[in-house]
């Protein structure tokens, strides 16, 4: 079982310090987002929220640590040409001593594209672009020369040297929730991070969050595995990843029930379903241990990534919950 920590809206010094703490607490992976603005459910955002370059953040974290893996959840394919992405991530793999996890996605926050003027095609086109980009990156990392003629990208005898330290290449983590993204996970991913379906809506909505139920997550994970088998891949080689949006550790069952009612009201779902939502972890430490083990057993989850919050909550999560999961 792997445990990751997601860090957003932090400066470079905080990235270094948080990385050191995450490593000390036993987390296996540290990931950063790739945004110009950090949109909240409903579409709002703080225009002054910190948004450093994700490659630089990962580099700072890598230099401050020795063993924790470093990556992104996830880099937006539309922000960079695949050759640029391949080179930047190869360099991170070298800087980290072979600890890179290559997280990529199709892009979803429409407001960022309106702000910057970067092209924002429909989700079907974005997914085809990501498919080609992943093919190009894999080839640049593993082949002496890459020639590719696609719908969106074209390369002729393209060189990337040196190759990544990890052989045959760093693991690909792909994030998303729609059927098209799940198909790309089955085709390309080593780690399938199943999340809210933001592709077609191009934003996070409470409705979309409410749909990531116990049954829906299980269905999406099963779909990835079935599609991988159809493509001739061994489904067991794909790690199913669950990104937990919020951790609410309670000191008593009564307090846990109150938190569940609060989340249920926000999402418009019954309170008893809130602790089983893939986006939340709600309960006492004992209840949280039971729930994470249930997800591992019933959904086949091999990786949990938790959104970084208050340091005390992160410490409690690591010491009181995660140490007792998956053993």
Coordinates of N, CA and C in Angstrom, one line a residue, residues 1-3 28 292-293 295-296 301-304 325-327:
X1 N 0.8 -1.2 0.0 CA 0.0 0.0 0.0 C 0.9 1.2 0.0
X2 N 0.5 2.2 -0.8 CA 1.3 3.5 -0.9 C 0.4 4.6 -0.4
X3 N 1.0 5.6 0.3 CA 0.3 6.7 0.7 C 1.0 8.0 0.2
X28 N 4.9 7.9 1.1 CA 5.7 7.3 0.0 C 5.8 8.3 -1.2
X292 N -10.4 2.6 5.1 CA -9.4 2.5 4.1 C -9.1 1.0 3.8
X293 N -9.1 0.2 4.8 CA -8.9 -1.3 4.5 C -10.1 -1.8 3.6
X295 N -11.8 -0.1 1.4 CA -11.6 0.4 0.0 C -10.5 -0.4 -0.7
X296 N -9.4 -0.7 0.1 CA -8.4 -1.6 -0.5 C -8.9 -2.9 -0.9
X301 N -7.9 -0.7 -4.2 CA -7.1 0.5 -4.2 C -5.7 0.1 -3.6
X302 N -4.6 0.5 -4.3 CA -3.3 0.3 -3.9 C -2.5 1.5 -3.5
X303 N -3.2 2.7 -3.7 CA -2.6 4.0 -3.4 C -3.7 4.9 -2.9
X304 N -3.4 5.6 -1.8 CA -4.3 6.7 -1.3 C -3.4 8.0 -1.3
X325 N -2.9 0.5 8.3 CA -3.7 0.2 7.1 C -2.9 -0.7 6.2
X326 N -3.5 -1.8 5.7 CA -2.9 -2.6 4.7 C -1.9 -3.6 5.2
X327 N -1.8 -3.7 6.5 CA -0.9 -4.7 7.1 C -1.4 -6.1 7.1

